[in-house]
């Protein structure tokens, strides 16, 4: 395809399991030389009769180099095209831990295999036509999935369900295009009206399918990328205590000394299946030294980029100037008001808060007594999902790249529909349809340039 795409005739090798102590470690080879290389290093327990290795069979034996046994292993051969990459693949399962796996890898590299680039096995599966780009990206999403729900969505994508939906849209666009070309090339009196109606029907169908995919995509993106939730509030209201209960572990130091948290604390969590980056900030307003100045600066940076701010007050205290000041600094933000310490006698009324924060949802909780934490989690979920339920069976679109391309197609189709309504020349529509088709093909990888391919696979881990 291009200079950026490494040679497909090479045999590539990499450690496919996580590096570190573990039960087994796997070195994977793919390419025309993989079986030959395996034959040179692997001594089957069954002896010569094990040769030639049968496909999809597991062999017990030892990896040897110059008569030295490196490890006792299991070897699996998967011959082309029935393998992950559609090429001859060999997997050597040695004992886990760094040394054995590394020794096996070095040995096969010494015999002519080349160290695989990140994601190169999956890239080969794509370039050899076993999976499309959507499925290749789903592999990465599965590896990186942080919640059950995002894993479920990616598994659907890997099975090709998004591809099937995209194919339906493509068929409609092609249907419209073919009809259009016929009208342009064989203009006969009397059939133009019927032709235009057929094109309109195809376009409407394609657009409805795209609209449905995009409607669920916002939730899909959320499941994949997560949301940034920042805890704000003046010192001592219990921000760090809230962080700890939401994380379900004592991560931040909690004390009755105002100004306990001096640096921002970032942790990943799951709130009702949504991946969340939780950030606890320092409640400081008037920094006393350069460290506190830096803490305030960091808090502000996080606040600005937050998807949701949990603005925290203490039920046991009236609002103070500090509360007003913080509230003002959060103007324009998506805020959920949390009144903590609801186990103590209530001094702060909802009306007091509504006066400075009209129309915001207020949740009363107690971090230390774990009161109404489930309600707080539900309120966070409702806020970020805009009150909709996440139905993972509906979500097929999660990847920003796919969403953007589909939006392009949506626009092109809308343009075609407008031209059709205005009875404009069919050539205009033809151009728009071609663009829409190209946008779809960018998603599945039918039409993709080498640089984009490079950037997609470069974020994979080596060995996948
Ligand atoms: N009664 C009661 N006390 C609480 C509650 N939550 C936190 N506290 C106490 O309030 C004090 C301050 O809690 P922190 O979580 O450290 O407060 P913070 O907002 O992080 O404070 P800074 O880091 O100083 O800005 C501690 O003594 C906590 O034990 C609660 O729900 N009820
Ligand atoms: Mg704190």
Coordinates of C-alpha atoms and ligand atoms in Angstrom, one line a residue:
X1 CA 0.0 0.0 0.0
X2 CA 2.6 2.5 1.0
X3 CA 6.0 3.0 2.5
X4 CA 4.4 3.3 6.0
X5 CA 3.1 -0.1 5.9
X6 CA 5.7 -2.6 7.0
X7 CA 6.6 -5.6 4.8
X8 CA 3.9 -8.2 5.0
X9 CA 6.3 -10.9 3.9
X10 CA 8.3 -10.7 7.1
X11 CA 7.6 -13.0 9.9
X12 CA 6.9 -11.0 13.0
X13 CA 7.2 -12.0 16.6
X14 CA 6.3 -10.5 20.0
X15 CA 5.5 -11.3 23.6
X16 CA 1.7 -11.5 23.5
X17 CA 1.1 -11.6 27.3
X18 CA 1.6 -8.9 29.9
X19 CA 5.2 -8.5 31.0
X20 CA 5.7 -9.6 34.6
X21 CA 5.3 -12.6 36.9
X22 CA 2.4 -14.8 35.7
X23 CA 1.4 -18.4 35.1
X24 CA 2.3 -18.5 31.4
X25 CA 3.9 -16.1 29.0
X26 CA 3.2 -16.4 25.2
X27 CA 5.5 -15.6 22.3
X28 CA 3.5 -15.3 19.1
X29 CA 4.8 -15.5 15.6
X30 CA 3.0 -14.7 12.4
X31 CA 4.2 -15.0 8.8
X32 CA 5.6 -17.4 6.3
X33 CA 8.6 -18.4 8.4
X34 CA 6.8 -19.0 11.7
X35 CA 6.5 -22.8 11.4
X36 CA 10.1 -23.2 10.1
X37 CA 11.4 -21.1 13.0
X38 CA 9.3 -23.2 15.4
X39 CA 10.7 -26.4 14.1
X40 CA 14.3 -25.1 14.7
X41 CA 13.7 -24.3 18.4
X42 CA 11.1 -26.7 19.5
X43 CA 11.8 -30.3 20.5
X44 CA 8.5 -32.2 20.7
X45 CA 8.2 -34.7 23.6
X46 CA 6.6 -37.1 21.0
X47 CA 9.7 -36.9 18.9
X48 CA 9.9 -36.7 15.1
X49 CA 6.5 -38.3 14.7
X50 CA 5.0 -35.0 15.8
X51 CA 6.3 -33.4 12.5
X52 CA 5.0 -31.9 10.4
X53 CA 2.9 -29.9 13.0
X54 CA -0.8 -30.2 12.4
X55 CA -2.8 -27.0 12.5
X56 CA -4.8 -26.2 15.6
X57 CA -3.1 -28.8 17.7
X58 CA -1.2 -28.3 20.9
X59 CA 2.3 -29.9 21.3
X60 CA 4.2 -30.5 24.5
X61 CA 8.0 -30.1 24.4
X62 CA 11.0 -28.0 25.1
X63 CA 12.5 -24.9 23.6
X64 CA 16.2 -25.6 23.0
X65 CA 19.1 -23.6 21.8
X66 CA 22.5 -25.3 21.1
X67 CA 21.4 -28.3 23.2
X68 CA 20.5 -26.1 26.2
X69 CA 16.9 -26.3 27.3
X70 CA 15.4 -22.9 27.7
X71 CA 12.0 -23.8 28.9
X72 CA 9.3 -26.5 28.9
X73 CA 6.5 -25.2 26.7
X74 CA 3.3 -25.9 24.8
X75 CA 3.3 -25.0 21.2
X76 CA 0.3 -24.3 19.0
X77 CA 0.4 -24.0 15.2
X78 CA -2.4 -22.3 13.4
X79 CA -1.9 -22.5 9.7
X80 CA -3.1 -19.9 7.2
X81 CA -5.7 -18.8 6.6
X82 CA -7.4 -20.1 9.8
X83 CA -5.5 -17.9 12.2
X84 CA -5.8 -14.5 13.9
X85 CA -3.8 -12.8 11.1
X86 CA -4.8 -15.2 8.2
X87 CA -1.1 -16.1 8.1
X88 CA 0.8 -19.1 9.6
X89 CA 0.8 -18.4 13.3
X90 CA 2.7 -20.1 16.1
X91 CA 2.2 -19.5 19.7
X92 CA 4.7 -20.7 22.3
X93 CA 3.4 -20.8 25.8
X94 CA 6.3 -20.8 28.2
X95 CA 6.4 -20.3 32.0
X96 CA 5.4 -16.7 32.9
X97 CA 7.8 -14.2 34.2
X98 CA 10.2 -12.1 32.2
X99 CA 13.2 -14.3 31.7
X100 CA 11.8 -17.4 30.0
X101 CA 9.5 -15.4 27.6
X102 CA 12.3 -13.0 26.7
X103 CA 14.7 -15.9 26.0
X104 CA 12.2 -17.5 23.7
X105 CA 11.5 -14.2 21.9
X106 CA 15.3 -13.5 21.5
X107 CA 15.8 -17.0 20.1
X108 CA 13.1 -16.6 17.4
X109 CA 14.3 -13.1 16.5
X110 CA 17.8 -14.6 16.0
X111 CA 16.3 -17.0 13.5
X112 CA 14.9 -14.4 11.2
X113 CA 11.7 -13.2 12.8
X114 CA 11.3 -9.4 13.2
X115 CA 10.0 -7.8 16.3
X116 CA 6.4 -6.9 15.7
X117 CA 5.2 -3.3 15.8
X118 CA 2.4 -2.3 18.2
X119 CA -0.8 -3.8 16.9
X120 CA 0.9 -5.4 13.9
X121 CA -0.9 -8.8 14.3
X122 CA -4.2 -7.1 14.3
X123 CA -3.2 -4.9 11.4
X124 CA -2.3 -8.0 9.4
X125 CA -5.7 -9.4 10.2
X126 CA -7.1 -6.2 8.7
X127 CA -4.9 -6.0 5.7
X128 CA -5.5 -9.7 4.9
X129 CA -9.2 -9.0 5.0
X130 CA -10.2 -11.2 8.0
X131 CA -11.6 -8.2 9.9
X132 CA -12.5 -4.7 8.9
X133 CA -11.2 -1.6 10.6
X134 CA -14.1 -1.3 13.0
X135 CA -13.4 -4.8 14.2
X136 CA -9.7 -4.1 14.6
X137 CA -10.5 -1.0 16.6
X138 CA -12.9 -3.1 18.7
X139 CA -10.0 -5.4 19.6
X140 CA -8.2 -2.4 21.1
X141 CA -11.3 -1.3 22.9
X142 CA -11.8 -4.7 24.4
X143 CA -8.2 -4.7 25.7
X144 CA -8.7 -1.2 27.2
X145 CA -12.3 -1.7 28.4
X146 CA -12.7 -0.3 31.9
X147 CA -16.3 -1.3 32.6
X148 CA -18.5 -4.3 31.9
X149 CA -20.8 -2.2 29.7
X150 CA -18.0 -0.8 27.5
X151 CA -16.7 -4.4 27.2
X152 CA -20.1 -5.5 26.0
X153 CA -20.3 -2.8 23.4
X154 CA -16.8 -3.6 22.0
X155 CA -17.6 -7.3 21.8
X156 CA -20.7 -6.5 19.7
X157 CA -18.4 -4.4 17.4
X158 CA -15.9 -7.2 17.1
X159 CA -18.6 -9.6 16.1
X160 CA -19.2 -7.2 13.2
X161 CA -22.6 -5.9 14.3
X162 CA -21.7 -2.3 13.5
X163 CA -20.3 -3.4 10.2
X164 CA -23.6 -5.0 9.3
X165 CA -25.4 -1.7 10.2
X166 CA -23.0 0.3 8.1
X167 CA -23.4 -2.2 5.2
X168 CA -27.2 -1.6 5.2
X169 CA -26.6 2.2 4.9
X170 CA -24.1 1.6 2.2
X171 CA -26.5 -0.5 0.2
X172 CA -29.1 2.2 0.3
X173 CA -26.6 4.8 -0.8
X174 CA -25.4 2.5 -3.6
X175 CA -29.0 1.9 -4.6
X176 CA -29.6 5.6 -4.8
X177 CA -26.3 6.1 -6.7
X178 CA -27.0 3.3 -9.3
X179 CA -30.5 4.7 -9.9
X180 CA -29.1 8.2 -10.3
X181 CA -26.4 7.1 -12.8
X182 CA -29.1 5.3 -14.8
X183 CA -31.2 8.5 -14.9
X184 CA -28.2 10.6 -15.9
X185 CA -27.0 8.2 -18.6
X186 CA -30.3 7.1 -20.0
X187 CA -32.6 10.0 -19.7
X188 CA -35.9 8.8 -21.0
X189 CA -39.0 10.8 -20.7
X190 CA -41.5 9.7 -18.1
X191 CA -39.2 7.7 -15.8
X192 CA -37.4 10.6 -14.1
X193 CA -40.1 11.2 -11.6
X194 CA -40.2 7.6 -10.6
X195 CA -36.4 7.5 -10.4
X196 CA -36.3 10.5 -8.2
X197 CA -38.8 9.0 -5.8
X198 CA -36.8 5.8 -5.6
X199 CA -33.7 7.8 -4.8
X200 CA -35.5 9.8 -2.2
X201 CA -36.7 6.5 -0.5
X202 CA -33.2 5.1 -0.4
X203 CA -31.8 8.3 1.0
X204 CA -34.5 8.6 3.7
X205 CA -33.8 5.0 4.7
X206 CA -30.1 5.5 4.9
X207 CA -30.5 8.7 6.9
X208 CA -32.9 7.1 9.4
X209 CA -30.3 4.3 10.0
X210 CA -27.5 6.8 10.5
X211 CA -29.7 8.9 12.8
X212 CA -30.4 5.9 15.0
X213 CA -26.7 5.0 15.3
X214 CA -25.8 8.5 16.1
X215 CA -28.6 8.9 18.7
X216 CA -27.1 6.2 20.9
X217 CA -23.5 7.2 20.2
X218 CA -23.2 9.9 22.8
X219 CA -23.8 7.2 25.5
X220 CA -21.5 5.0 23.6
X221 CA -18.7 7.5 23.7
X222 CA -19.3 8.1 27.3
X223 CA -18.9 4.4 28.1
X224 CA -15.7 4.3 26.1
X225 CA -14.0 7.5 27.2
X226 CA -15.6 8.1 30.6
X227 CA -16.4 11.4 32.3
X228 CA -14.4 13.7 34.3
X229 CA -16.0 14.5 37.7
X230 CA -14.4 17.1 39.9
X231 CA -15.1 17.7 43.6
X232 CA -15.1 21.3 44.5
X233 CA -15.9 23.2 47.7
X234 CA -14.3 25.1 50.5
X235 CA -12.0 23.4 53.0
X236 CA -13.4 20.9 55.4
X237 CA -16.8 20.3 53.8
X238 CA -15.8 16.7 53.1
X239 CA -14.6 16.5 49.5
X240 CA -11.9 14.0 50.2
X241 CA -14.4 11.9 52.3
X242 CA -16.7 11.9 49.3
X243 CA -13.9 10.9 47.0
X244 CA -13.1 8.0 49.3
X245 CA -16.7 6.7 49.5
X246 CA -17.2 7.0 45.7
X247 CA -13.9 5.1 45.2
X248 CA -14.9 2.6 47.9
X249 CA -11.4 2.9 49.4
X250 CA -9.6 5.4 51.6
X251 CA -7.5 7.0 49.0
X252 CA -7.4 10.7 50.2
X253 CA -6.4 11.8 53.6
X254 CA -9.3 13.1 55.6
X255 CA -9.0 15.3 58.6
X256 CA -10.7 18.1 60.5
X257 CA -7.8 20.4 59.6
X258 CA -8.9 22.8 56.9
X259 CA -6.6 22.6 54.0
X260 CA -5.8 18.9 54.3
X261 CA -5.8 18.3 50.6
X262 CA -3.0 20.4 49.1
X263 CA -2.6 18.7 45.7
X264 CA -5.3 17.5 43.3
X265 CA -5.9 13.8 43.6
X266 CA -7.0 11.9 40.5
X267 CA -8.4 8.4 40.5
X268 CA -10.4 6.2 38.1
X269 CA -13.6 4.8 39.3
X270 CA -16.9 3.2 38.0
X271 CA -20.1 4.8 39.0
X272 CA -23.0 2.6 37.9
X273 CA -21.1 1.2 35.1
X274 CA -19.8 4.5 33.8
X275 CA -16.1 5.0 33.8
X276 CA -15.3 8.1 35.8
X277 CA -12.1 10.0 36.4
X278 CA -12.7 11.4 39.9
X279 CA -10.7 14.4 40.9
X280 CA -10.5 15.8 44.5
X281 CA -9.3 19.4 44.7
X282 CA -7.8 21.5 47.4
X283 CA -10.4 23.7 49.0
X284 CA -7.9 26.5 49.4
X285 CA -9.0 30.0 48.2
X286 CA -6.1 32.1 49.5
X287 CA -2.9 30.3 49.0
X288 CA -0.3 30.9 51.7
X289 CA 2.7 29.6 49.8
X290 CA 3.9 28.6 46.3
X291 CA 2.8 25.0 46.9
X292 CA -0.8 26.1 47.6
X293 CA -0.6 28.5 44.7
X294 CA 0.2 25.6 42.4
X295 CA -2.6 23.5 44.0
X296 CA -5.2 26.3 43.3
X297 CA -3.9 26.6 39.7
X298 CA -4.3 22.8 39.2
X299 CA -7.8 22.8 40.8
X300 CA -8.9 25.5 38.3
X301 CA -7.5 23.7 35.3
X302 CA -9.5 20.6 36.3
X303 CA -12.7 22.6 37.0
X304 CA -12.6 24.1 33.6
X305 CA -12.4 20.8 31.8
X306 CA -14.8 18.9 34.1
X307 CA -17.8 17.2 32.6
X308 CA -19.5 17.5 35.9
X309 CA -18.6 19.4 39.1
X310 CA -19.8 18.1 42.4
X311 CA -20.0 21.4 44.3
X312 CA -19.9 20.4 48.0
X313 CA -21.3 22.3 51.0
X314 CA -21.6 21.2 54.6
X315 CA -25.2 20.9 56.0
X316 CA -24.0 21.9 59.4
X317 CA -22.8 25.3 58.4
X318 CA -24.3 28.4 56.8
X319 CA -22.9 29.5 53.4
X320 CA -19.7 31.6 53.7
X321 CA -18.0 34.1 51.5
X322 CA -15.7 31.3 50.4
X323 CA -18.8 29.3 49.2
X324 CA -20.0 32.3 47.2
X325 CA -16.5 32.9 45.7
X326 CA -16.2 29.2 44.6
X327 CA -19.7 29.2 43.2
X328 CA -19.0 32.3 41.1
X329 CA -15.8 30.8 39.7
X330 CA -17.9 27.8 38.4
X331 CA -20.2 29.9 36.3
X332 CA -21.3 28.1 33.2
X333 CA -20.3 24.6 34.5
X334 CA -22.4 21.5 34.8
X335 CA -22.9 21.4 38.5
X336 CA -24.5 18.9 40.9
X337 CA -24.9 20.3 44.4
X338 CA -23.9 18.0 47.2
X339 CA -24.7 18.9 50.7
X340 CA -22.5 16.7 52.9
X341 CA -22.6 16.0 56.6
X342 CA -26.4 15.5 56.6
X343 CA -26.0 13.4 59.7
X344 CA -25.4 16.6 61.6
X345 CA -28.2 19.1 62.6
X346 CA -29.1 21.0 59.4
X347 CA -28.2 24.6 59.4
X348 CA -28.0 25.0 55.6
X349 CA -31.4 25.0 53.9
X350 CA -32.0 24.2 50.2
X351 CA -33.4 27.7 49.8
X352 CA -30.1 29.2 50.8
X353 CA -28.4 27.2 48.0
X354 CA -31.1 27.9 45.4
X355 CA -30.5 31.6 46.0
X356 CA -27.0 31.4 44.6
X357 CA -27.5 28.3 42.4
X358 CA -31.0 28.4 41.0
X359 CA -32.3 25.3 39.2
X360 CA -29.5 22.9 40.3
X361 CA -30.2 19.5 41.7
X362 CA -29.3 19.2 45.4
X363 CA -28.4 15.9 47.0
X364 CA -28.0 15.6 50.7
X365 CA -25.5 12.9 51.8
X366 CA -23.2 12.0 54.6
X367 CA -19.8 10.7 53.5
X368 CA -18.7 9.6 57.0
X369 CA -22.0 7.9 57.8
X370 CA -22.5 6.6 54.2
X371 CA -26.0 8.1 53.9
X372 CA -27.6 8.5 50.5
X373 CA -24.4 7.6 48.6
X374 CA -26.5 5.5 46.2
X375 CA -28.7 8.5 45.5
X376 CA -25.6 10.6 44.8
X377 CA -24.4 7.9 42.4
X378 CA -27.8 7.8 40.7
X379 CA -27.8 11.6 40.4
X380 CA -24.3 11.6 38.8
X381 CA -25.5 8.9 36.3
X382 CA -28.7 10.8 35.5
X383 CA -26.7 14.0 35.0
X384 CA -24.1 12.6 32.6
X385 CA -26.6 10.4 30.7
X386 CA -29.1 13.2 30.6
X387 CA -31.7 11.0 32.2
X388 CA -31.5 8.3 29.6
X389 CA -30.9 4.7 30.3
X390 CA -27.8 3.0 28.9
X391 CA -29.0 0.2 26.8
X392 CA -25.9 -1.4 25.6
X393 CA -27.7 -3.5 23.0
X394 CA -28.6 -0.2 21.2
X395 CA -25.1 1.2 21.2
X396 CA -22.8 0.2 18.4
X397 CA -21.0 3.5 17.8
X398 CA -18.5 4.5 20.4
X399 CA -15.4 5.6 18.6
X400 CA -15.0 9.4 17.9
X401 CA -13.5 8.6 14.5
X402 CA -16.5 6.6 13.5
X403 CA -18.9 9.2 14.9
X404 CA -17.3 12.0 13.0
X405 CA -17.3 10.1 9.7
X406 CA -20.9 9.1 10.1
X407 CA -21.8 12.8 10.8
X408 CA -20.1 13.7 7.5
X409 CA -22.2 11.0 5.7
X410 CA -25.3 12.3 7.5
X411 CA -24.6 15.8 6.2
X412 CA -23.9 14.7 2.7
X413 CA -27.2 12.8 2.6
X414 CA -29.1 15.7 3.9
X415 CA -27.5 17.8 1.1
X416 CA -28.6 15.2 -1.5
X417 CA -32.1 15.2 -0.1
X418 CA -32.3 19.0 -0.4
X419 CA -31.0 19.0 -4.0
X420 CA -33.6 16.4 -4.8
X421 CA -36.4 18.4 -3.2
X422 CA -35.3 21.5 -5.1
X423 CA -35.3 19.5 -8.3
X424 CA -31.7 20.4 -9.0
X425 CA -29.6 18.7 -11.6
X426 CA -28.8 15.1 -10.7
X427 CA -25.1 15.7 -11.1
X428 CA -25.1 17.7 -7.8
X429 CA -26.6 14.7 -6.0
X430 CA -24.2 12.4 -7.5
X431 CA -21.2 14.3 -6.0
X432 CA -22.8 14.3 -2.6
X433 CA -23.6 10.6 -2.6
X434 CA -20.0 9.8 -3.5
X435 CA -18.8 11.8 -0.5
X436 CA -21.3 10.0 1.8
X437 CA -20.1 6.7 0.5
X438 CA -16.4 7.7 1.0
X439 CA -17.2 8.7 4.6
X440 CA -18.7 5.3 5.3
X441 CA -15.8 3.5 3.7
X442 CA -13.4 5.5 5.9
X443 CA -15.0 3.9 8.9
X444 CA -14.7 0.3 7.8
X445 CA -11.3 0.8 6.2
X446 CA -12.5 0.1 2.7
X447 CA -11.0 3.4 1.8
X448 CA -8.3 4.6 4.1
X449 CA -4.9 6.2 3.8
X450 CA -1.8 4.8 5.2
X451 CA -1.2 7.6 7.7
X452 CA -4.5 7.1 9.4
X453 CA -4.0 3.4 9.5
X454 CA -0.6 4.0 11.1
X455 CA -2.1 6.3 13.8
X456 CA -4.9 3.8 14.6
X457 CA -2.6 0.9 15.1
X458 CA 0.2 2.8 16.9
X459 CA -1.8 2.9 20.1
X460 CA -2.1 -0.9 20.3
X461 CA 0.2 -2.8 22.5
X462 CA 3.0 -4.9 21.1
X463 CA 1.9 -8.5 20.6
X464 CA -1.7 -7.8 19.7
Ligands
LIG1 N1 -20.3 14.6 60.7 C1 -19.7 14.4 59.5 N2 -18.4 14.7 59.3 C2 -17.8 14.5 58.1 C3 -18.6 14.0 57.0 N3 -17.8 13.9 55.9 C4 -16.5 14.4 56.3 N4 -16.6 14.7 57.6 C5 -15.5 15.2 58.4 O1 -15.2 16.5 58.0 C6 -13.8 16.8 58.1 C7 -13.2 17.2 56.8 O2 -13.3 16.2 55.8 P1 -12.4 16.1 54.5 O3 -12.9 15.0 53.7 O4 -11.0 16.1 54.9 O5 -12.8 17.5 53.9 P2 -12.2 18.3 52.6 O6 -13.3 19.0 52.0 O7 -11.5 17.3 51.7 O8 -11.2 19.3 53.2 P3 -9.9 20.0 52.5 O9 -9.1 18.9 51.9 O10 -9.2 20.6 53.7 O11 -10.3 21.0 51.6 C8 -13.2 15.5 58.6 O12 -13.0 15.6 60.0 C9 -14.2 14.4 58.3 O13 -14.2 13.3 59.1 C10 -19.9 13.7 57.2 O14 -20.7 13.3 56.3 N5 -20.4 13.9 58.5
LIG2 MG1 -9.5 17.2 51.1

